[in-house]
Tab-separated table of C-alpha atoms and ligand atoms in Angstrom:
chain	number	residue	atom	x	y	z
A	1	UNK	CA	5.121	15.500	8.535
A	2	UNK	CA	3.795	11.976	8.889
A	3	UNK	CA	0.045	12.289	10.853
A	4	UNK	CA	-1.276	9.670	13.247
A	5	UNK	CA	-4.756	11.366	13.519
A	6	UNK	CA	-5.598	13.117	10.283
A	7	UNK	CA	-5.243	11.916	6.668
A	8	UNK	CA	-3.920	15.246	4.268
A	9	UNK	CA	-3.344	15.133	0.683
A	10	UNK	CA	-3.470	17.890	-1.961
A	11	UNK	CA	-5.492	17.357	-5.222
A	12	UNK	CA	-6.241	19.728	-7.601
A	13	UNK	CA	-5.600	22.622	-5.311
A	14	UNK	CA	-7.965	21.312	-2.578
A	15	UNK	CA	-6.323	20.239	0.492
A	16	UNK	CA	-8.333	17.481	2.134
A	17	UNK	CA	-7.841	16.938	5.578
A	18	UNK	CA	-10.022	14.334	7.315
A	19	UNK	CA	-10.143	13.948	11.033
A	20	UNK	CA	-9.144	9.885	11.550
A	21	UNK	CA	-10.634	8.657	14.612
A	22	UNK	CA	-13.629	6.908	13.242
A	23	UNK	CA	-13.544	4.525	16.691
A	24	UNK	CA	-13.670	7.710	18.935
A	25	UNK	CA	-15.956	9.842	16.702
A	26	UNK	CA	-12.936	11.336	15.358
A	27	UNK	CA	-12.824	13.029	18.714
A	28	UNK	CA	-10.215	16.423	19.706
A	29	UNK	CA	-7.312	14.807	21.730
A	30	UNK	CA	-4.549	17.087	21.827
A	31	UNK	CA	-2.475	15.337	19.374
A	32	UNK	CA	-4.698	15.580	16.844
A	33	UNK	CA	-5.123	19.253	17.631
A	34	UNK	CA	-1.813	20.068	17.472
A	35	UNK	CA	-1.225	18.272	13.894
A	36	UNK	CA	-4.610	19.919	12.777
A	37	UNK	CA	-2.625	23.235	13.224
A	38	UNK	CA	0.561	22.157	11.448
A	39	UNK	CA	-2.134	21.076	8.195
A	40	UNK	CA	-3.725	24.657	8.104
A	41	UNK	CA	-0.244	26.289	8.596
A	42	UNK	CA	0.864	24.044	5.726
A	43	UNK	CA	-2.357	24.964	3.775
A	44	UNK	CA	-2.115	28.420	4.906
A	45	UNK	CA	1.958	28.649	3.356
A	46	UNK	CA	1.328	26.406	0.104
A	47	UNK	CA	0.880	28.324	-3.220
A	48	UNK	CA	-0.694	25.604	-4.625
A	49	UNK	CA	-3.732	24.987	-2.294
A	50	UNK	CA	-6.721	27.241	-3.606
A	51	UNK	CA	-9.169	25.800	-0.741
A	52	UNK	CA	-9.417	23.246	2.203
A	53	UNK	CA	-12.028	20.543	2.738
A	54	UNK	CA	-11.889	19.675	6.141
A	55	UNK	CA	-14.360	16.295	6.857
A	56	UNK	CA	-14.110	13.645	9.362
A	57	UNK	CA	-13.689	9.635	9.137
A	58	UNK	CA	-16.015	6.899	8.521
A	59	UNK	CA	-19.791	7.642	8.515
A	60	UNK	CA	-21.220	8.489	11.494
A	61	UNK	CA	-19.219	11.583	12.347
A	62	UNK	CA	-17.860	14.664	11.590
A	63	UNK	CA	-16.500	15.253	15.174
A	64	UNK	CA	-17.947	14.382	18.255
A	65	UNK	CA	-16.535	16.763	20.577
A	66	UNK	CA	-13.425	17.306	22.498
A	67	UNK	CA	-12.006	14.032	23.536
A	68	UNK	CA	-13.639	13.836	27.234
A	69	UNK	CA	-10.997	11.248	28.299
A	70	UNK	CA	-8.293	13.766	27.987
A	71	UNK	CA	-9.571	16.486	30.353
A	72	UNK	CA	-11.930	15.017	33.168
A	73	UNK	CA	-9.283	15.680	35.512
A	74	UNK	CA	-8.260	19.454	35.028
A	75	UNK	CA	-8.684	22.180	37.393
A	76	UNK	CA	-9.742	25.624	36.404
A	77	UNK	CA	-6.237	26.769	35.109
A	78	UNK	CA	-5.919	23.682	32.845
A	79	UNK	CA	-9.294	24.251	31.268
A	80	UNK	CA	-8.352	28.030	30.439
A	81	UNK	CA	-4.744	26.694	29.298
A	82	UNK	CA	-6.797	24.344	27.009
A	83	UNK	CA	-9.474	26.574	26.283
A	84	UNK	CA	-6.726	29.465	24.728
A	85	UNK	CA	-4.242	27.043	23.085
A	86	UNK	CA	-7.282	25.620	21.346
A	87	UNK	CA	-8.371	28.898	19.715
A	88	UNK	CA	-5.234	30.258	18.824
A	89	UNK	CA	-3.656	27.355	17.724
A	90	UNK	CA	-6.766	26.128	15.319
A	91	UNK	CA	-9.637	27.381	16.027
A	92	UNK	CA	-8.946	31.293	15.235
A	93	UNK	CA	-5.919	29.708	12.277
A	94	UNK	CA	-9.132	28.303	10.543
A	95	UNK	CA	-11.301	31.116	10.520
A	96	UNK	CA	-8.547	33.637	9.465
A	97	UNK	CA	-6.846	30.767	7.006
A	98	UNK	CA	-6.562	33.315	3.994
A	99	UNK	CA	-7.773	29.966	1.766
A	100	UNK	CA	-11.636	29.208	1.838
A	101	UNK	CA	-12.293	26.562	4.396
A	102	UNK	CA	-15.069	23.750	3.804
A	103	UNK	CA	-16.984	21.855	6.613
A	104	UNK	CA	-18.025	18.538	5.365
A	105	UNK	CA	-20.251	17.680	8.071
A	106	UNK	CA	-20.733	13.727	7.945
A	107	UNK	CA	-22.567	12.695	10.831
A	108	UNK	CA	-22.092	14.153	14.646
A	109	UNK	CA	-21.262	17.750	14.918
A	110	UNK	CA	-21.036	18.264	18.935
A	111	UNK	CA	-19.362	20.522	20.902
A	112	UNK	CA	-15.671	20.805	19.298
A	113	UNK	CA	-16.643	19.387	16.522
A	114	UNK	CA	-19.354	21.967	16.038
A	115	UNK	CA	-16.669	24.681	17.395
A	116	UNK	CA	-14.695	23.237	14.406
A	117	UNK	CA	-17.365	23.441	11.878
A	118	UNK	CA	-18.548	26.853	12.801
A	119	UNK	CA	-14.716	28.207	12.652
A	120	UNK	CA	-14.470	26.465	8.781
A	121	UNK	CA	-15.806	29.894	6.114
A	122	UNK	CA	-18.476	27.467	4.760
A	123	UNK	CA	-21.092	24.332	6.078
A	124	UNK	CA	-21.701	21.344	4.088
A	125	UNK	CA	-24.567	18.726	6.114
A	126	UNK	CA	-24.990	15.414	5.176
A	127	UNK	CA	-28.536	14.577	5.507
A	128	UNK	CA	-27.609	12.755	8.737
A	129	UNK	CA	-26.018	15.163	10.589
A	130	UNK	CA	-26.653	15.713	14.131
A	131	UNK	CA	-25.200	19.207	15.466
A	132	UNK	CA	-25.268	20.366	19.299
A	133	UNK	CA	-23.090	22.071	21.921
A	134	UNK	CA	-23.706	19.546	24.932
A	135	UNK	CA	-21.319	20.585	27.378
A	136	UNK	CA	-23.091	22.155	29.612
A	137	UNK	CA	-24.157	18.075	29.992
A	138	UNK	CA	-20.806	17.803	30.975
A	139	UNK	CA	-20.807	20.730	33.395
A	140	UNK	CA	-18.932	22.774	31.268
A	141	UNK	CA	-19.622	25.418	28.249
A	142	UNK	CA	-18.393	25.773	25.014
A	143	UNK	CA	-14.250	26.824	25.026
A	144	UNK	CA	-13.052	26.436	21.491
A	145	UNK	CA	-14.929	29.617	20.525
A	146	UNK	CA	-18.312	28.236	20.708
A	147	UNK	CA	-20.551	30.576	22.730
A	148	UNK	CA	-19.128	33.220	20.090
A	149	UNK	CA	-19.328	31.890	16.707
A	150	UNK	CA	-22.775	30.259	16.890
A	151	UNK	CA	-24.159	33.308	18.281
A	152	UNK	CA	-22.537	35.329	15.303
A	153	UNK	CA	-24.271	32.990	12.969
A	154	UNK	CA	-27.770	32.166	14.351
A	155	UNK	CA	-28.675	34.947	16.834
A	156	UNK	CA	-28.560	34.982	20.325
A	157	UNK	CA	-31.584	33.597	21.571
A	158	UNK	CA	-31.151	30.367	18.922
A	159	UNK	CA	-27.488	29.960	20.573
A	160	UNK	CA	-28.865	30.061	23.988
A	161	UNK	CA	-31.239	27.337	23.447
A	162	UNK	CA	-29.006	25.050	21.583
A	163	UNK	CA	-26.416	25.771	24.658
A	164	UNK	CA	-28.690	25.938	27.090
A	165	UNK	CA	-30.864	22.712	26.339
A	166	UNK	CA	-27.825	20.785	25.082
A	167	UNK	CA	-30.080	19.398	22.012
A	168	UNK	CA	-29.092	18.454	19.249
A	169	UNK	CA	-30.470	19.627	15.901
A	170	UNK	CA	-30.966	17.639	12.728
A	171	UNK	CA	-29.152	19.107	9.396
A	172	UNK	CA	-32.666	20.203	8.062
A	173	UNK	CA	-33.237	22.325	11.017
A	174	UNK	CA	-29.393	23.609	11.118
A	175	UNK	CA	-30.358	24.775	7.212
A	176	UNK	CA	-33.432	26.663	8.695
A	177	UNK	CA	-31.491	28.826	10.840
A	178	UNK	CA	-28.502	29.660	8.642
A	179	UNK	CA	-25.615	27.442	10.378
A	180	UNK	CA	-25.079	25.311	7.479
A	181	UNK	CA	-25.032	26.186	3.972
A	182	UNK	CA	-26.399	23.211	2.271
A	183	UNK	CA	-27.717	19.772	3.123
A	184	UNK	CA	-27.086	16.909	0.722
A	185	UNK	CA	-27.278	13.226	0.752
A	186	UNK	CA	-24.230	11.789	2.462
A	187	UNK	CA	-23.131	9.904	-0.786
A	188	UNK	CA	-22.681	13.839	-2.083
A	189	UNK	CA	-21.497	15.305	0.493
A	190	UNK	CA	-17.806	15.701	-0.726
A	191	UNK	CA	-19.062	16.170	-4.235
A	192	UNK	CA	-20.992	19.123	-3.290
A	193	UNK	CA	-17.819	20.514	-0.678
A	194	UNK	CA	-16.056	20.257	-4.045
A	195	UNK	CA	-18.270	21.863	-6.419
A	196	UNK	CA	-18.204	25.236	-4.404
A	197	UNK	CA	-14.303	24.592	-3.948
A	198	UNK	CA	-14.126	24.194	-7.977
A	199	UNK	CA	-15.734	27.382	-8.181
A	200	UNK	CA	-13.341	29.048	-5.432
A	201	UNK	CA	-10.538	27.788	-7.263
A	202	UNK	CA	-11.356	29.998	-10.534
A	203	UNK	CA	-11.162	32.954	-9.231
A	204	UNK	CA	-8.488	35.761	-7.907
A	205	UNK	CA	-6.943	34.161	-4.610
A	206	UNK	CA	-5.791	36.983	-3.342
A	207	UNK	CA	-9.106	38.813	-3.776
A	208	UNK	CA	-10.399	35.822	-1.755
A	209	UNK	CA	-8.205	36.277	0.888
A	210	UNK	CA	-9.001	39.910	1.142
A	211	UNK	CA	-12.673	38.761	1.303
A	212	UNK	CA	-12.291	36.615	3.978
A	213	UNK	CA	-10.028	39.024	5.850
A	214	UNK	CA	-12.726	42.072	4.999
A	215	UNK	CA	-15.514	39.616	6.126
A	216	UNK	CA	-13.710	37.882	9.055
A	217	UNK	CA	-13.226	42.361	10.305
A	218	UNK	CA	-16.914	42.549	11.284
A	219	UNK	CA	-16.877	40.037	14.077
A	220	UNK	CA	-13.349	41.806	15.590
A	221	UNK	CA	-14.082	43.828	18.697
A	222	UNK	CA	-10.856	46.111	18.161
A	223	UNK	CA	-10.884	46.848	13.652
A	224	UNK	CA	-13.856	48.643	12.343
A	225	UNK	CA	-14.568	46.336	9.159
A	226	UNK	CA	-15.557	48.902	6.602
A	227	UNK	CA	-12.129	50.587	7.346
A	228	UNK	CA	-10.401	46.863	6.895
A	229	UNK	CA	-12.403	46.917	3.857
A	230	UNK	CA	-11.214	50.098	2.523
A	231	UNK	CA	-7.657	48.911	2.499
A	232	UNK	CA	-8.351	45.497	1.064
A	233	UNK	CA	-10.429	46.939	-1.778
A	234	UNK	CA	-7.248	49.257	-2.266
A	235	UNK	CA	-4.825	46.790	-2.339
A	236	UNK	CA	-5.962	44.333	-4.350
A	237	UNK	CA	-5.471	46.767	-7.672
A	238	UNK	CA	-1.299	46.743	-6.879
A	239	UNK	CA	-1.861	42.778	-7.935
A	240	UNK	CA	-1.359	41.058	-10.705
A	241	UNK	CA	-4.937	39.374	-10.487
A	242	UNK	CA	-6.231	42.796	-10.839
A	243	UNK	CA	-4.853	42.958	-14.304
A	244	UNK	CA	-5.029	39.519	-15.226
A	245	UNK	CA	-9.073	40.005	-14.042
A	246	UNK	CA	-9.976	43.104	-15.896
A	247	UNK	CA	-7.912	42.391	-19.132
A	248	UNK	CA	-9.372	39.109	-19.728
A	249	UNK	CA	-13.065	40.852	-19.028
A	250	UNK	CA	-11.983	43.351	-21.856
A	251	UNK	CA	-10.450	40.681	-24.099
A	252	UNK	CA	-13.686	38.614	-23.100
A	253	UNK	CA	-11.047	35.531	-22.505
A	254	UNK	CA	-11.708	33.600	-19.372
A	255	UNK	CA	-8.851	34.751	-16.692
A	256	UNK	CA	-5.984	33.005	-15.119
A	257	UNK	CA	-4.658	34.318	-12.005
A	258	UNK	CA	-1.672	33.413	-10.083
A	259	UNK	CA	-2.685	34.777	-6.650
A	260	UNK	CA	0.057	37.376	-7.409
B	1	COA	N1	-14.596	12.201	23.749
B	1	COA	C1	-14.035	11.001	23.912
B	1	COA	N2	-14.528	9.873	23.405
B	1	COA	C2	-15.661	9.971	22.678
B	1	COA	C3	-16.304	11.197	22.458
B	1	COA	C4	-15.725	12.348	23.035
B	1	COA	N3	-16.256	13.559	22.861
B	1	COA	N4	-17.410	10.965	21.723
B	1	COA	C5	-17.454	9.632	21.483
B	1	COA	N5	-16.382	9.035	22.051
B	1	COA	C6	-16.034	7.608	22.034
B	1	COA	C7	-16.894	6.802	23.004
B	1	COA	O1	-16.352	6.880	24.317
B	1	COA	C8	-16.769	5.427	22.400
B	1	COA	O2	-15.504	4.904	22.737
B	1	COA	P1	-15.384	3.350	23.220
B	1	COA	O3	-15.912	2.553	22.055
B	1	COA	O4	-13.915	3.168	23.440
B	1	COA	O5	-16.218	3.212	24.429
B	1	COA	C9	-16.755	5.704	20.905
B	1	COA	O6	-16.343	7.061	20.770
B	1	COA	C10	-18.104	5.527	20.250
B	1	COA	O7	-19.048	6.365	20.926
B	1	COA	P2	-20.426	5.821	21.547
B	1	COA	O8	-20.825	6.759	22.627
B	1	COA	O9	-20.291	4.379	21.890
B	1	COA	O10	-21.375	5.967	20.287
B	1	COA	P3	-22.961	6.168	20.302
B	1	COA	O11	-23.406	5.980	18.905
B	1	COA	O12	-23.597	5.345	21.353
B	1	COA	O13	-23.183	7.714	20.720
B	1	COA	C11	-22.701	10.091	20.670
B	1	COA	C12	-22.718	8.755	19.887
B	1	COA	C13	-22.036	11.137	19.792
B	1	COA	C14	-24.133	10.520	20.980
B	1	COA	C15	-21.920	9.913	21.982
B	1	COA	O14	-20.649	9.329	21.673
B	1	COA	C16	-21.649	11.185	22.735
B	1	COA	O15	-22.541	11.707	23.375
B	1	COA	N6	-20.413	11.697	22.700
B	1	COA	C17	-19.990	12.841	23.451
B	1	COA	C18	-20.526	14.119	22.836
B	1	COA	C19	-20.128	15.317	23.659
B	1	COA	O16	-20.539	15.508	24.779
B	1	COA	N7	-19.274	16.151	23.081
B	1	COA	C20	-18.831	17.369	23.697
B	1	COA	C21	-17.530	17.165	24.358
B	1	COA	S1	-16.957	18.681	25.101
């Protein structure tokens, strides 16, 4: 499928999917929701993609938010319609996307686009990253999973005040309370989104996806995650990247698995 908002391409087993709005702030319209959803399906199905690096255009922005423009006019059933497709359709595909997922965060990270970033597995910063949940600015509150994620990451009363004030946060002080894994200079940002993406690639793919899943089990209201990680565990010696794993640690050869 031909994109009009994102840029995809496969690599070396990294998908890269940039957001490519740079004159909106790479802002959420629907369209480019909707083709963000057929990318991680796509990543999601391909054998060949170990990981996805998700970043946004130009250099001033990872995302800056849903695109305002598109919803200033919606009553209350709208903004739930918009609100549920929105999860389903990406945000909640993302976070349970059995292949690691990589936030390059290149400049503004606000409300969907921190939504976004905070639904990816890992957080990259560039040095000049600005992150935030504004929308209660806006009269509104977080709906792309939001008021959940960031308090599953940095606490309750730290997801308060950043929803509550509206402030944004600088990528130093996003380090300092654990909702981004590294910060880097922006020239190695992507570098750095790679290097841990190199190192995802090497290793047992389905094992990763039973990580994620296992991992993914403790935020679920409804699965008790120790149970979900029972089974995992169990399942992943019927694979081939069992065997593959623990005869090349015997043979002391480095393995090569085939997500079998
Ligand atoms: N939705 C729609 N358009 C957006 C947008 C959004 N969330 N964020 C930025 N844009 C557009 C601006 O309207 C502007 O378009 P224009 O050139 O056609 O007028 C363009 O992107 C550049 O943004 P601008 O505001 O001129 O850049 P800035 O450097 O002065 O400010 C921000 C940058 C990020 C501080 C500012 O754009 C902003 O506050 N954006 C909205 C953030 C937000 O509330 N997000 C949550 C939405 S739920």
């Amino acid at each position: 499928m031909a994109y009009q908002n994102i840029l995809s391409e496969v690599r070396e087993q990294i998908l890269y999917i940039t957001i490519n709005r740079e004159q909106k702030l790479n802002a959420l319209n629907k369209a480019t929701l909707a083709e963000l959803s057929d990318v991680i399906s796509f990543g999601t199905m391909q054998d060949q993609v170990r990981g996805i690096l998700l970043t946004g255009a130009g250099g001033k922005a990872f995302v800056a938010g849903a695109d305002i423009s598109e919803f200033s006019g919606y009553d209350a059933e709208q903004g739930e319609a918009l609100a549920r497709t929105g999860q389903e359709k990406v945000f909640n595909a993302i976070e349970n996307c059995p292949k690691p997922i990589v936030a390059a965060i290149n400049g503004f990270a606000l409300g969907g686009g921190l939504e976004l970033a905070l639904a990816c597995h890992i957080r990259v910063a560039s040095a000049n990253a600005k992150l935030g949940l504004p929308e209660v600015s806006l009269g509104l509150i977080p709906g792309y999973g939001g008021t959940q994620r960031l308090t599953q990451v940095v606490g309750r009363g730290k997801a308060i005040e950043m929803i509550a004030t509206a402030d944004m946060i600088s990528a130093d002080e996003a380090k300092e309370i654990g909702l981004v894994n590294y910060v880097v200079p922006q020239t190695d940002l992507i570098t750095k989104a790679e290097e841990i993406l190199n190192k995802i690639k090497q290793r047992a793919p389905l094992a990763i996806a039973a990580a994620i899943k296992s991992v993914n089990s403790t935020f679920a209201y409804d699965v008790n995650g120790f149970e979900t990680e029972i089974k995992e565990f169990g399942k992943c010696f019927n694979t081939e990247d069992f065997k593959e794993g623990t005869t090349a640690f015997l043979e002391k050869r480095k393995p090569t698995f085939s997500g079998k």
